[in-house]
Amino acid sequence: MSSSTARTTAPAAARATDAYRWTQLAIGVGAMVMIANYQYGWTFFVPDIQKMFGWDRASIQLAFTLFVLFETWLVPIEGWFVDKYGPRIVVLIGGILCAIGWLINAKATSLTGYYVGMIVAGIGAGAVYGTCVGNALKWFPDKRGLAAGLTAAGFGAGSALTVAPIQAMIKSSGFQTTFLYFGLGQGIIVIILAFFLFAPKPGQVPAVVQNANIVQSRRNYLPTEVVREPIFWLMYFMFVIVGAGGLMVTANLKPIAVDWKLDNVPVTLVGLTMTTVTFAATIDRILNGLTRPFFGWISDMIGRENTMFIAFGLEGVGIWALYMFGHDPVWFVILSGLVFFAWGEIYSLFPSTCTDTFGAQFATTNAGLLYTAKGTAALLVPIANYVQQTSGSWDKVFLIAAAANILASLLAVLGLKPWRRSVVAQANETPSAGATAAAA
């Protein structure tokens, strides 16, 4: 394996305090919380858009698909700007684009208007997301899984804080006014936070970790080198099948509940009573946030691949159990919670594994390249609906999703773990003329 990288020439800076590093992480988490609604809040606007304009639901939801595609597939380009010019300018522009996107939505009177608005917001949200995750990976080589998990949790659970206010404003002032005020408010906060966001200088962060469970490369791979490494494509394949496998079930929870005649059945757990779907959706938002730092923290102790084996295996078993026992409303809520908990950690495990393997200097771009797997996985999700329609049941969907996760869990320990250890060892033992110190 041959590899060449850019040489770090900046003089080493004094070691940053842990308080400063955690402050940088907190700023990134805050920005992630502010962009969460651009994705997760969209669903609250759809019924009112449909009611006002009379468009069919599928046509309106194409705007959301465009958001996801532009939010994911442009992250490597945005990451290149971060690695070259620093995080502040990219997050600043991202916040401006997020605000403009929902401003367009507030004024839109055509489907094209909403498509454009969500594309603009998607580009902005992707710029903020990729930057904040990449910056966390750079600041915390010693706690990379936890740092990436906490940052991703801001996006996964951040919208929970504004579910009620958004719905209340839509009801009292209309969805267009809500688009305007929330879009501008969230975007402005991101812009303000951007001015306090910095990338670490050489010497400010701890050295790369080398122990029995965690191996990290001292070589910094350029993005053009990463895409030529076969091990990167193994990670990409695993990300896609786990992402698609989980989404096939989680994205169709309500239709599944309707088909199983569970959607309006009341369920009482821990002193709370809600309908089955409402309870499952509530647990989704909570566990979708908790799982990211939890499994990231676990991976810092027992290793990335070992954690993948546990989490992906748990996801596969959870999906199978939901298929077997989920016709009971209580078990539907409990097992759907397990499925959500074992799925969201992909957004902490894969970025940290990528940076461990290819170095920190270009972490934002390289992790962004891997993050495009989210968009690829989303394109595969309609397969679940096709399989359900042709077979008349959800059986095959559950079995495919469970099998995809079990396959990924086995690939993690039987393929990725030994292969990655070999790749990192070879890179560390042969620091060619292009090799650099991993602190960036």
PDB file of C-alpha atoms in Angstrom, residues 86-355:
ATOM      1  CA  GLY A  86     -11.144  26.043   9.030  1.00  0.00           C
ATOM      2  CA  PRO A  87     -14.587  25.366  10.518  1.00  0.00           C
ATOM      3  CA  ARG A  88     -15.817  28.908  11.174  1.00  0.00           C
ATOM      4  CA  ILE A  89     -16.409  30.044   7.593  1.00  0.00           C
ATOM      5  CA  VAL A  90     -18.181  26.808   6.624  1.00  0.00           C
ATOM      6  CA  VAL A  91     -20.517  26.804   9.647  1.00  0.00           C
ATOM      7  CA  LEU A  92     -21.178  30.520   9.095  1.00  0.00           C
ATOM      8  CA  ILE A  93     -22.234  29.922   5.485  1.00  0.00           C
ATOM      9  CA  GLY A  94     -24.167  26.806   6.584  1.00  0.00           C
ATOM     10  CA  GLY A  95     -26.189  28.833   9.091  1.00  0.00           C
ATOM     11  CA  ILE A  96     -26.968  31.468   6.441  1.00  0.00           C
ATOM     12  CA  LEU A  97     -28.127  28.809   3.963  1.00  0.00           C
ATOM     13  CA  CYS A  98     -30.296  27.082   6.599  1.00  0.00           C
ATOM     14  CA  ALA A  99     -32.061  30.374   7.350  1.00  0.00           C
ATOM     15  CA  ILE A 100     -32.499  31.169   3.642  1.00  0.00           C
ATOM     16  CA  GLY A 101     -33.876  27.677   2.994  1.00  0.00           C
ATOM     17  CA  TRP A 102     -36.764  28.037   5.429  1.00  0.00           C
ATOM     18  CA  LEU A 103     -37.274  31.647   4.372  1.00  0.00           C
ATOM     19  CA  ILE A 104     -37.874  30.302   0.865  1.00  0.00           C
ATOM     20  CA  ASN A 105     -40.296  27.750   2.343  1.00  0.00           C
ATOM     21  CA  ALA A 106     -42.148  30.545   4.140  1.00  0.00           C
ATOM     22  CA  LYS A 107     -42.749  32.337   0.834  1.00  0.00           C
ATOM     23  CA  ALA A 108     -43.168  29.322  -1.483  1.00  0.00           C
ATOM     24  CA  THR A 109     -46.399  28.860  -3.428  1.00  0.00           C
ATOM     25  CA  SER A 110     -45.278  26.009  -5.673  1.00  0.00           C
ATOM     26  CA  LEU A 111     -43.733  22.579  -5.264  1.00  0.00           C
ATOM     27  CA  THR A 112     -40.629  23.868  -7.023  1.00  0.00           C
ATOM     28  CA  GLY A 113     -40.336  26.553  -4.356  1.00  0.00           C
ATOM     29  CA  TYR A 114     -40.341  23.959  -1.569  1.00  0.00           C
ATOM     30  CA  TYR A 115     -37.870  21.800  -3.488  1.00  0.00           C
ATOM     31  CA  VAL A 116     -35.480  24.734  -3.816  1.00  0.00           C
ATOM     32  CA  GLY A 117     -35.964  25.738  -0.183  1.00  0.00           C
ATOM     33  CA  MET A 118     -35.190  22.261   1.125  1.00  0.00           C
ATOM     34  CA  ILE A 119     -32.181  21.865  -1.187  1.00  0.00           C
ATOM     35  CA  VAL A 120     -30.728  25.138   0.132  1.00  0.00           C
ATOM     36  CA  ALA A 121     -31.470  24.108   3.729  1.00  0.00           C
ATOM     37  CA  GLY A 122     -29.959  20.666   3.055  1.00  0.00           C
ATOM     38  CA  ILE A 123     -26.706  22.171   1.800  1.00  0.00           C
ATOM     39  CA  GLY A 124     -26.569  24.401   4.872  1.00  0.00           C
ATOM     40  CA  ALA A 125     -27.383  21.614   7.334  1.00  0.00           C
ATOM     41  CA  GLY A 126     -24.815  19.303   5.736  1.00  0.00           C
ATOM     42  CA  ALA A 127     -22.151  22.000   6.026  1.00  0.00           C
ATOM     43  CA  VAL A 128     -22.840  22.379   9.754  1.00  0.00           C
ATOM     44  CA  TYR A 129     -23.198  18.641  10.404  1.00  0.00           C
ATOM     45  CA  GLY A 130     -20.019  17.587   8.624  1.00  0.00           C
ATOM     46  CA  THR A 131     -17.996  20.414  10.151  1.00  0.00           C
ATOM     47  CA  CYS A 132     -19.063  19.793  13.742  1.00  0.00           C
ATOM     48  CA  VAL A 133     -18.530  16.025  13.586  1.00  0.00           C
ATOM     49  CA  GLY A 134     -15.163  16.467  11.878  1.00  0.00           C
ATOM     50  CA  ASN A 135     -14.048  19.047  14.425  1.00  0.00           C
ATOM     51  CA  ALA A 136     -15.026  16.754  17.312  1.00  0.00           C
ATOM     52  CA  LEU A 137     -12.975  13.937  15.772  1.00  0.00           C
ATOM     53  CA  LYS A 138      -9.934  16.238  15.586  1.00  0.00           C
ATOM     54  CA  TRP A 139     -10.193  17.635  19.131  1.00  0.00           C
ATOM     55  CA  PHE A 140     -10.617  14.235  20.829  1.00  0.00           C
ATOM     56  CA  PRO A 141      -8.274  11.529  19.503  1.00  0.00           C
ATOM     57  CA  ASP A 142      -8.376  10.096  23.031  1.00  0.00           C
ATOM     58  CA  LYS A 143     -12.202   9.990  23.220  1.00  0.00           C
ATOM     59  CA  ARG A 144     -13.109   9.953  19.549  1.00  0.00           C
ATOM     60  CA  GLY A 145     -16.154   7.700  19.837  1.00  0.00           C
ATOM     61  CA  LEU A 146     -17.691   9.670  22.695  1.00  0.00           C
ATOM     62  CA  ALA A 147     -16.978  13.038  21.061  1.00  0.00           C
ATOM     63  CA  ALA A 148     -18.495  12.003  17.730  1.00  0.00           C
ATOM     64  CA  GLY A 149     -21.444  10.446  19.558  1.00  0.00           C
ATOM     65  CA  LEU A 150     -22.231  13.530  21.627  1.00  0.00           C
ATOM     66  CA  THR A 151     -22.036  15.720  18.530  1.00  0.00           C
ATOM     67  CA  ALA A 152     -24.260  13.429  16.479  1.00  0.00           C
ATOM     68  CA  ALA A 153     -26.669  13.220  19.441  1.00  0.00           C
ATOM     69  CA  GLY A 154     -27.230  16.963  19.159  1.00  0.00           C
ATOM     70  CA  PHE A 155     -28.636  16.351  15.698  1.00  0.00           C
ATOM     71  CA  GLY A 156     -30.472  13.151  16.575  1.00  0.00           C
ATOM     72  CA  ALA A 157     -32.223  14.423  19.695  1.00  0.00           C
ATOM     73  CA  GLY A 158     -32.000  18.202  19.315  1.00  0.00           C
ATOM     74  CA  SER A 159     -35.398  18.537  17.703  1.00  0.00           C
ATOM     75  CA  ALA A 160     -37.086  17.073  20.801  1.00  0.00           C
ATOM     76  CA  LEU A 161     -36.687  20.469  22.507  1.00  0.00           C
ATOM     77  CA  THR A 162     -38.821  22.258  19.913  1.00  0.00           C
ATOM     78  CA  VAL A 163     -41.451  19.683  18.958  1.00  0.00           C
ATOM     79  CA  ALA A 164     -44.126  21.346  21.103  1.00  0.00           C
ATOM     80  CA  PRO A 165     -43.217  24.990  20.259  1.00  0.00           C
ATOM     81  CA  ILE A 166     -43.208  24.325  16.515  1.00  0.00           C
ATOM     82  CA  GLN A 167     -46.554  22.535  16.630  1.00  0.00           C
ATOM     83  CA  ALA A 168     -48.008  25.288  18.824  1.00  0.00           C
ATOM     84  CA  MET A 169     -46.849  28.059  16.465  1.00  0.00           C
ATOM     85  CA  ILE A 170     -48.148  26.205  13.408  1.00  0.00           C
ATOM     86  CA  LYS A 171     -51.519  25.955  15.119  1.00  0.00           C
ATOM     87  CA  SER A 172     -51.620  29.566  16.312  1.00  0.00           C
ATOM     88  CA  SER A 173     -49.795  31.487  13.558  1.00  0.00           C
ATOM     89  CA  GLY A 174     -49.711  29.169  10.549  1.00  0.00           C
ATOM     90  CA  PHE A 175     -46.961  27.059   9.038  1.00  0.00           C
ATOM     91  CA  GLN A 176     -45.547  29.867   6.880  1.00  0.00           C
ATOM     92  CA  THR A 177     -44.906  32.140   9.874  1.00  0.00           C
ATOM     93  CA  THR A 178     -43.367  29.164  11.698  1.00  0.00           C
ATOM     94  CA  PHE A 179     -41.020  28.486   8.783  1.00  0.00           C
ATOM     95  CA  LEU A 180     -39.993  32.140   8.858  1.00  0.00           C
ATOM     96  CA  TYR A 181     -39.345  32.588  12.583  1.00  0.00           C
ATOM     97  CA  PHE A 182     -37.832  29.196  13.345  1.00  0.00           C
ATOM     98  CA  GLY A 183     -35.762  29.247  10.168  1.00  0.00           C
ATOM     99  CA  LEU A 184     -34.320  32.676  10.915  1.00  0.00           C
ATOM    100  CA  GLY A 185     -33.926  32.063  14.657  1.00  0.00           C
ATOM    101  CA  GLN A 186     -32.099  28.764  14.326  1.00  0.00           C
ATOM    102  CA  GLY A 187     -29.948  30.026  11.464  1.00  0.00           C
ATOM    103  CA  ILE A 188     -28.890  33.143  13.368  1.00  0.00           C
ATOM    104  CA  ILE A 189     -27.846  31.107  16.416  1.00  0.00           C
ATOM    105  CA  VAL A 190     -25.710  28.860  14.172  1.00  0.00           C
ATOM    106  CA  ILE A 191     -24.092  31.978  12.664  1.00  0.00           C
ATOM    107  CA  ILE A 192     -23.246  33.304  16.138  1.00  0.00           C
ATOM    108  CA  LEU A 193     -21.806  29.959  17.269  1.00  0.00           C
ATOM    109  CA  ALA A 194     -19.629  29.812  14.141  1.00  0.00           C
ATOM    110  CA  PHE A 195     -17.470  32.681  15.386  1.00  0.00           C
ATOM    111  CA  PHE A 196     -16.441  30.634  18.454  1.00  0.00           C
ATOM    112  CA  LEU A 197     -15.543  27.443  16.586  1.00  0.00           C
ATOM    113  CA  PHE A 198     -11.848  26.632  16.039  1.00  0.00           C
ATOM    114  CA  ALA A 199      -9.894  23.683  14.688  1.00  0.00           C
ATOM    115  CA  PRO A 200      -7.046  22.343  16.847  1.00  0.00           C
ATOM    116  CA  LYS A 201      -3.499  23.326  15.968  1.00  0.00           C
ATOM    117  CA  PRO A 202      -0.652  20.789  15.949  1.00  0.00           C
ATOM    118  CA  GLY A 203       0.299  20.001  19.533  1.00  0.00           C
ATOM    119  CA  GLN A 204      -2.991  21.115  21.094  1.00  0.00           C
ATOM    120  CA  VAL A 205      -4.493  17.619  21.352  1.00  0.00           C
ATOM    121  CA  PRO A 206      -3.218  14.313  22.801  1.00  0.00           C
ATOM    122  CA  ALA A 207      -1.223  11.900  20.654  1.00  0.00           C
ATOM    123  CA  VAL A 208      -2.937   9.121  18.769  1.00  0.00           C
ATOM    124  CA  VAL A 209      -3.990   6.121  20.834  1.00  0.00           C
ATOM    125  CA  GLN A 210      -2.374   2.703  20.535  1.00  0.00           C
ATOM    126  CA  ASN A 211      -3.603  -0.060  22.848  1.00  0.00           C
ATOM    127  CA  ALA A 212      -5.078  -3.519  22.706  1.00  0.00           C
ATOM    128  CA  ASN A 213      -8.494  -2.256  21.594  1.00  0.00           C
ATOM    129  CA  ILE A 214      -7.895   1.069  19.836  1.00  0.00           C
ATOM    130  CA  VAL A 215      -5.466   1.484  16.939  1.00  0.00           C
ATOM    131  CA  GLN A 216      -5.074   4.873  15.285  1.00  0.00           C
ATOM    132  CA  SER A 217      -3.019   5.846  12.282  1.00  0.00           C
ATOM    133  CA  ARG A 218      -0.184   8.370  12.524  1.00  0.00           C
ATOM    134  CA  ARG A 219      -0.473   8.863   8.780  1.00  0.00           C
ATOM    135  CA  ASN A 220      -2.890  11.454   7.418  1.00  0.00           C
ATOM    136  CA  TYR A 221      -4.459  10.228   4.208  1.00  0.00           C
ATOM    137  CA  LEU A 222      -5.635  12.671   1.590  1.00  0.00           C
ATOM    138  CA  PRO A 223      -9.280  12.163   0.513  1.00  0.00           C
ATOM    139  CA  THR A 224      -8.073  11.119  -2.940  1.00  0.00           C
ATOM    140  CA  GLU A 225      -6.068   8.362  -1.260  1.00  0.00           C
ATOM    141  CA  VAL A 226      -8.911   7.254   0.992  1.00  0.00           C
ATOM    142  CA  VAL A 227     -11.250   6.458  -1.901  1.00  0.00           C
ATOM    143  CA  ARG A 228      -8.547   4.219  -3.388  1.00  0.00           C
ATOM    144  CA  GLU A 229      -8.274   2.152  -0.210  1.00  0.00           C
ATOM    145  CA  PRO A 230     -10.373  -1.058  -0.362  1.00  0.00           C
ATOM    146  CA  ILE A 231     -10.917  -1.001   3.413  1.00  0.00           C
ATOM    147  CA  PHE A 232     -12.767   2.316   3.031  1.00  0.00           C
ATOM    148  CA  TRP A 233     -15.273   0.615   0.732  1.00  0.00           C
ATOM    149  CA  LEU A 234     -15.793  -2.180   3.247  1.00  0.00           C
ATOM    150  CA  MET A 235     -16.726   0.494   5.813  1.00  0.00           C
ATOM    151  CA  TYR A 236     -18.976   2.152   3.227  1.00  0.00           C
ATOM    152  CA  PHE A 237     -20.737  -1.131   2.427  1.00  0.00           C
ATOM    153  CA  MET A 238     -21.292  -1.843   6.119  1.00  0.00           C
ATOM    154  CA  PHE A 239     -22.633   1.696   6.699  1.00  0.00           C
ATOM    155  CA  VAL A 240     -25.083   1.289   3.794  1.00  0.00           C
ATOM    156  CA  ILE A 241     -26.481  -2.092   4.801  1.00  0.00           C
ATOM    157  CA  VAL A 242     -26.837  -1.161   8.481  1.00  0.00           C
ATOM    158  CA  GLY A 243     -28.334   2.228   7.574  1.00  0.00           C
ATOM    159  CA  ALA A 244     -30.747   0.770   5.028  1.00  0.00           C
ATOM    160  CA  GLY A 245     -31.604  -2.226   7.220  1.00  0.00           C
ATOM    161  CA  GLY A 246     -32.535  -0.005  10.139  1.00  0.00           C
ATOM    162  CA  LEU A 247     -34.337   2.563   8.002  1.00  0.00           C
ATOM    163  CA  MET A 248     -36.442  -0.120   6.310  1.00  0.00           C
ATOM    164  CA  VAL A 249     -38.065  -0.766   9.682  1.00  0.00           C
ATOM    165  CA  THR A 250     -37.805   2.581  11.478  1.00  0.00           C
ATOM    166  CA  ALA A 251     -39.053   4.604   8.497  1.00  0.00           C
ATOM    167  CA  ASN A 252     -42.093   2.342   8.205  1.00  0.00           C
ATOM    168  CA  LEU A 253     -43.044   1.956  11.863  1.00  0.00           C
ATOM    169  CA  LYS A 254     -46.376   3.724  11.479  1.00  0.00           C
ATOM    170  CA  PRO A 255     -47.465   1.804   8.337  1.00  0.00           C
ATOM    171  CA  ILE A 256     -46.421  -1.423  10.055  1.00  0.00           C
ATOM    172  CA  ALA A 257     -48.435  -0.505  13.143  1.00  0.00           C
ATOM    173  CA  VAL A 258     -51.442   0.364  10.974  1.00  0.00           C
ATOM    174  CA  ASP A 259     -51.240  -2.928   9.091  1.00  0.00           C
ATOM    175  CA  TRP A 260     -50.958  -4.798  12.389  1.00  0.00           C
ATOM    176  CA  LYS A 261     -53.912  -2.751  13.723  1.00  0.00           C
ATOM    177  CA  LEU A 262     -51.869  -1.359  16.605  1.00  0.00           C
ATOM    178  CA  ASP A 263     -51.613   2.334  15.741  1.00  0.00           C
ATOM    179  CA  ASN A 264     -54.441   3.580  17.995  1.00  0.00           C
ATOM    180  CA  VAL A 265     -54.154   0.978  20.758  1.00  0.00           C
ATOM    181  CA  PRO A 266     -53.291   2.633  24.113  1.00  0.00           C
ATOM    182  CA  VAL A 267     -50.150   1.392  25.844  1.00  0.00           C
ATOM    183  CA  THR A 268     -49.205   2.036  29.473  1.00  0.00           C
ATOM    184  CA  LEU A 269     -45.547   1.812  30.516  1.00  0.00           C
ATOM    185  CA  VAL A 270     -43.692   3.375  33.475  1.00  0.00           C
ATOM    186  CA  GLY A 271     -46.845   5.241  34.443  1.00  0.00           C
ATOM    187  CA  LEU A 272     -47.379   6.799  31.001  1.00  0.00           C
ATOM    188  CA  THR A 273     -50.228   6.030  28.638  1.00  0.00           C
ATOM    189  CA  MET A 274     -50.063   6.820  24.914  1.00  0.00           C
ATOM    190  CA  THR A 275     -51.134   5.231  21.677  1.00  0.00           C
ATOM    191  CA  THR A 276     -48.727   2.624  20.346  1.00  0.00           C
ATOM    192  CA  VAL A 277     -47.305   4.785  17.545  1.00  0.00           C
ATOM    193  CA  THR A 278     -46.982   7.896  19.714  1.00  0.00           C
ATOM    194  CA  PHE A 279     -45.181   5.931  22.419  1.00  0.00           C
ATOM    195  CA  ALA A 280     -42.846   4.330  19.878  1.00  0.00           C
ATOM    196  CA  ALA A 281     -42.095   7.709  18.251  1.00  0.00           C
ATOM    197  CA  THR A 282     -41.350   9.292  21.636  1.00  0.00           C
ATOM    198  CA  ILE A 283     -38.927   6.536  22.550  1.00  0.00           C
ATOM    199  CA  ASP A 284     -37.354   6.913  19.104  1.00  0.00           C
ATOM    200  CA  ARG A 285     -36.366  10.538  19.706  1.00  0.00           C
ATOM    201  CA  ILE A 286     -34.931   9.813  23.145  1.00  0.00           C
ATOM    202  CA  LEU A 287     -32.992   6.663  22.303  1.00  0.00           C
ATOM    203  CA  ASN A 288     -31.871   7.978  18.916  1.00  0.00           C
ATOM    204  CA  GLY A 289     -29.938  10.615  20.852  1.00  0.00           C
ATOM    205  CA  LEU A 290     -28.727   8.480  23.770  1.00  0.00           C
ATOM    206  CA  THR A 291     -27.355   5.638  21.670  1.00  0.00           C
ATOM    207  CA  ARG A 292     -24.790   7.787  19.844  1.00  0.00           C
ATOM    208  CA  PRO A 293     -22.652   8.892  22.813  1.00  0.00           C
ATOM    209  CA  PHE A 294     -23.333   5.627  24.672  1.00  0.00           C
ATOM    210  CA  PHE A 295     -21.940   3.302  22.025  1.00  0.00           C
ATOM    211  CA  GLY A 296     -19.279   5.857  21.131  1.00  0.00           C
ATOM    212  CA  TRP A 297     -18.115   5.790  24.765  1.00  0.00           C
ATOM    213  CA  ILE A 298     -18.204   1.992  24.789  1.00  0.00           C
ATOM    214  CA  SER A 299     -16.105   1.902  21.609  1.00  0.00           C
ATOM    215  CA  ASP A 300     -13.424   4.061  23.247  1.00  0.00           C
ATOM    216  CA  MET A 301     -12.991   1.289  25.818  1.00  0.00           C
ATOM    217  CA  ILE A 302     -13.492  -2.010  23.969  1.00  0.00           C
ATOM    218  CA  GLY A 303     -12.748  -0.975  20.378  1.00  0.00           C
ATOM    219  CA  ARG A 304     -14.797   0.166  17.394  1.00  0.00           C
ATOM    220  CA  GLU A 305     -15.261  -3.211  15.729  1.00  0.00           C
ATOM    221  CA  ASN A 306     -16.142  -5.031  18.952  1.00  0.00           C
ATOM    222  CA  THR A 307     -18.791  -2.379  19.610  1.00  0.00           C
ATOM    223  CA  MET A 308     -20.105  -2.713  16.054  1.00  0.00           C
ATOM    224  CA  PHE A 309     -20.443  -6.466  16.575  1.00  0.00           C
ATOM    225  CA  ILE A 310     -22.530  -5.901  19.710  1.00  0.00           C
ATOM    226  CA  ALA A 311     -24.647  -3.024  18.375  1.00  0.00           C
ATOM    227  CA  PHE A 312     -25.321  -4.402  14.891  1.00  0.00           C
ATOM    228  CA  GLY A 313     -26.006  -7.850  16.317  1.00  0.00           C
ATOM    229  CA  LEU A 314     -28.415  -6.323  18.841  1.00  0.00           C
ATOM    230  CA  GLU A 315     -30.123  -4.479  15.992  1.00  0.00           C
ATOM    231  CA  GLY A 316     -30.516  -7.666  13.978  1.00  0.00           C
ATOM    232  CA  VAL A 317     -31.947  -9.559  16.953  1.00  0.00           C
ATOM    233  CA  GLY A 318     -34.195  -6.590  17.805  1.00  0.00           C
ATOM    234  CA  ILE A 319     -35.661  -6.430  14.309  1.00  0.00           C
ATOM    235  CA  TRP A 320     -36.248 -10.191  14.304  1.00  0.00           C
ATOM    236  CA  ALA A 321     -37.897  -9.998  17.757  1.00  0.00           C
ATOM    237  CA  LEU A 322     -40.106  -7.116  16.597  1.00  0.00           C
ATOM    238  CA  TYR A 323     -41.194  -9.293  13.669  1.00  0.00           C
ATOM    239  CA  MET A 324     -41.910 -12.251  15.957  1.00  0.00           C
ATOM    240  CA  PHE A 325     -43.499 -10.538  18.978  1.00  0.00           C
ATOM    241  CA  GLY A 326     -44.398  -7.023  17.820  1.00  0.00           C
ATOM    242  CA  HIS A 327     -48.065  -7.818  17.165  1.00  0.00           C
ATOM    243  CA  ASP A 328     -48.570  -7.230  20.882  1.00  0.00           C
ATOM    244  CA  PRO A 329     -48.753  -3.423  21.430  1.00  0.00           C
ATOM    245  CA  VAL A 330     -46.579  -3.418  24.575  1.00  0.00           C
ATOM    246  CA  TRP A 331     -43.887  -5.491  22.897  1.00  0.00           C
ATOM    247  CA  PHE A 332     -44.171  -3.314  19.801  1.00  0.00           C
ATOM    248  CA  VAL A 333     -43.229  -0.248  21.864  1.00  0.00           C
ATOM    249  CA  ILE A 334     -40.447  -1.988  23.808  1.00  0.00           C
ATOM    250  CA  LEU A 335     -38.876  -3.729  20.831  1.00  0.00           C
ATOM    251  CA  SER A 336     -39.134  -0.719  18.541  1.00  0.00           C
ATOM    252  CA  GLY A 337     -37.218   1.155  21.238  1.00  0.00           C
ATOM    253  CA  LEU A 338     -34.531  -1.544  21.143  1.00  0.00           C
ATOM    254  CA  VAL A 339     -34.335  -1.248  17.360  1.00  0.00           C
ATOM    255  CA  PHE A 340     -33.899   2.530  17.554  1.00  0.00           C
ATOM    256  CA  PHE A 341     -31.302   2.222  20.318  1.00  0.00           C
ATOM    257  CA  ALA A 342     -29.180  -0.263  18.374  1.00  0.00           C
ATOM    258  CA  TRP A 343     -29.357   1.703  15.113  1.00  0.00           C
ATOM    259  CA  GLY A 344     -28.453   5.365  15.714  1.00  0.00           C
ATOM    260  CA  GLU A 345     -24.889   4.586  16.848  1.00  0.00           C
ATOM    261  CA  ILE A 346     -23.726   4.286  13.235  1.00  0.00           C
ATOM    262  CA  TYR A 347     -23.330   8.078  13.281  1.00  0.00           C
ATOM    263  CA  SER A 348     -20.664   7.844  15.998  1.00  0.00           C
ATOM    264  CA  LEU A 349     -18.959   4.521  15.240  1.00  0.00           C
ATOM    265  CA  PHE A 350     -18.274   4.977  11.535  1.00  0.00           C
ATOM    266  CA  PRO A 351     -16.810   8.528  11.672  1.00  0.00           C
ATOM    267  CA  SER A 352     -14.513   7.593  14.570  1.00  0.00           C
ATOM    268  CA  THR A 353     -13.418   4.374  12.838  1.00  0.00           C
ATOM    269  CA  CYS A 354     -12.720   6.285   9.630  1.00  0.00           C
ATOM    270  CA  THR A 355     -10.572   8.861  11.446  1.00  0.00           C
TER     271      THR A 355
END
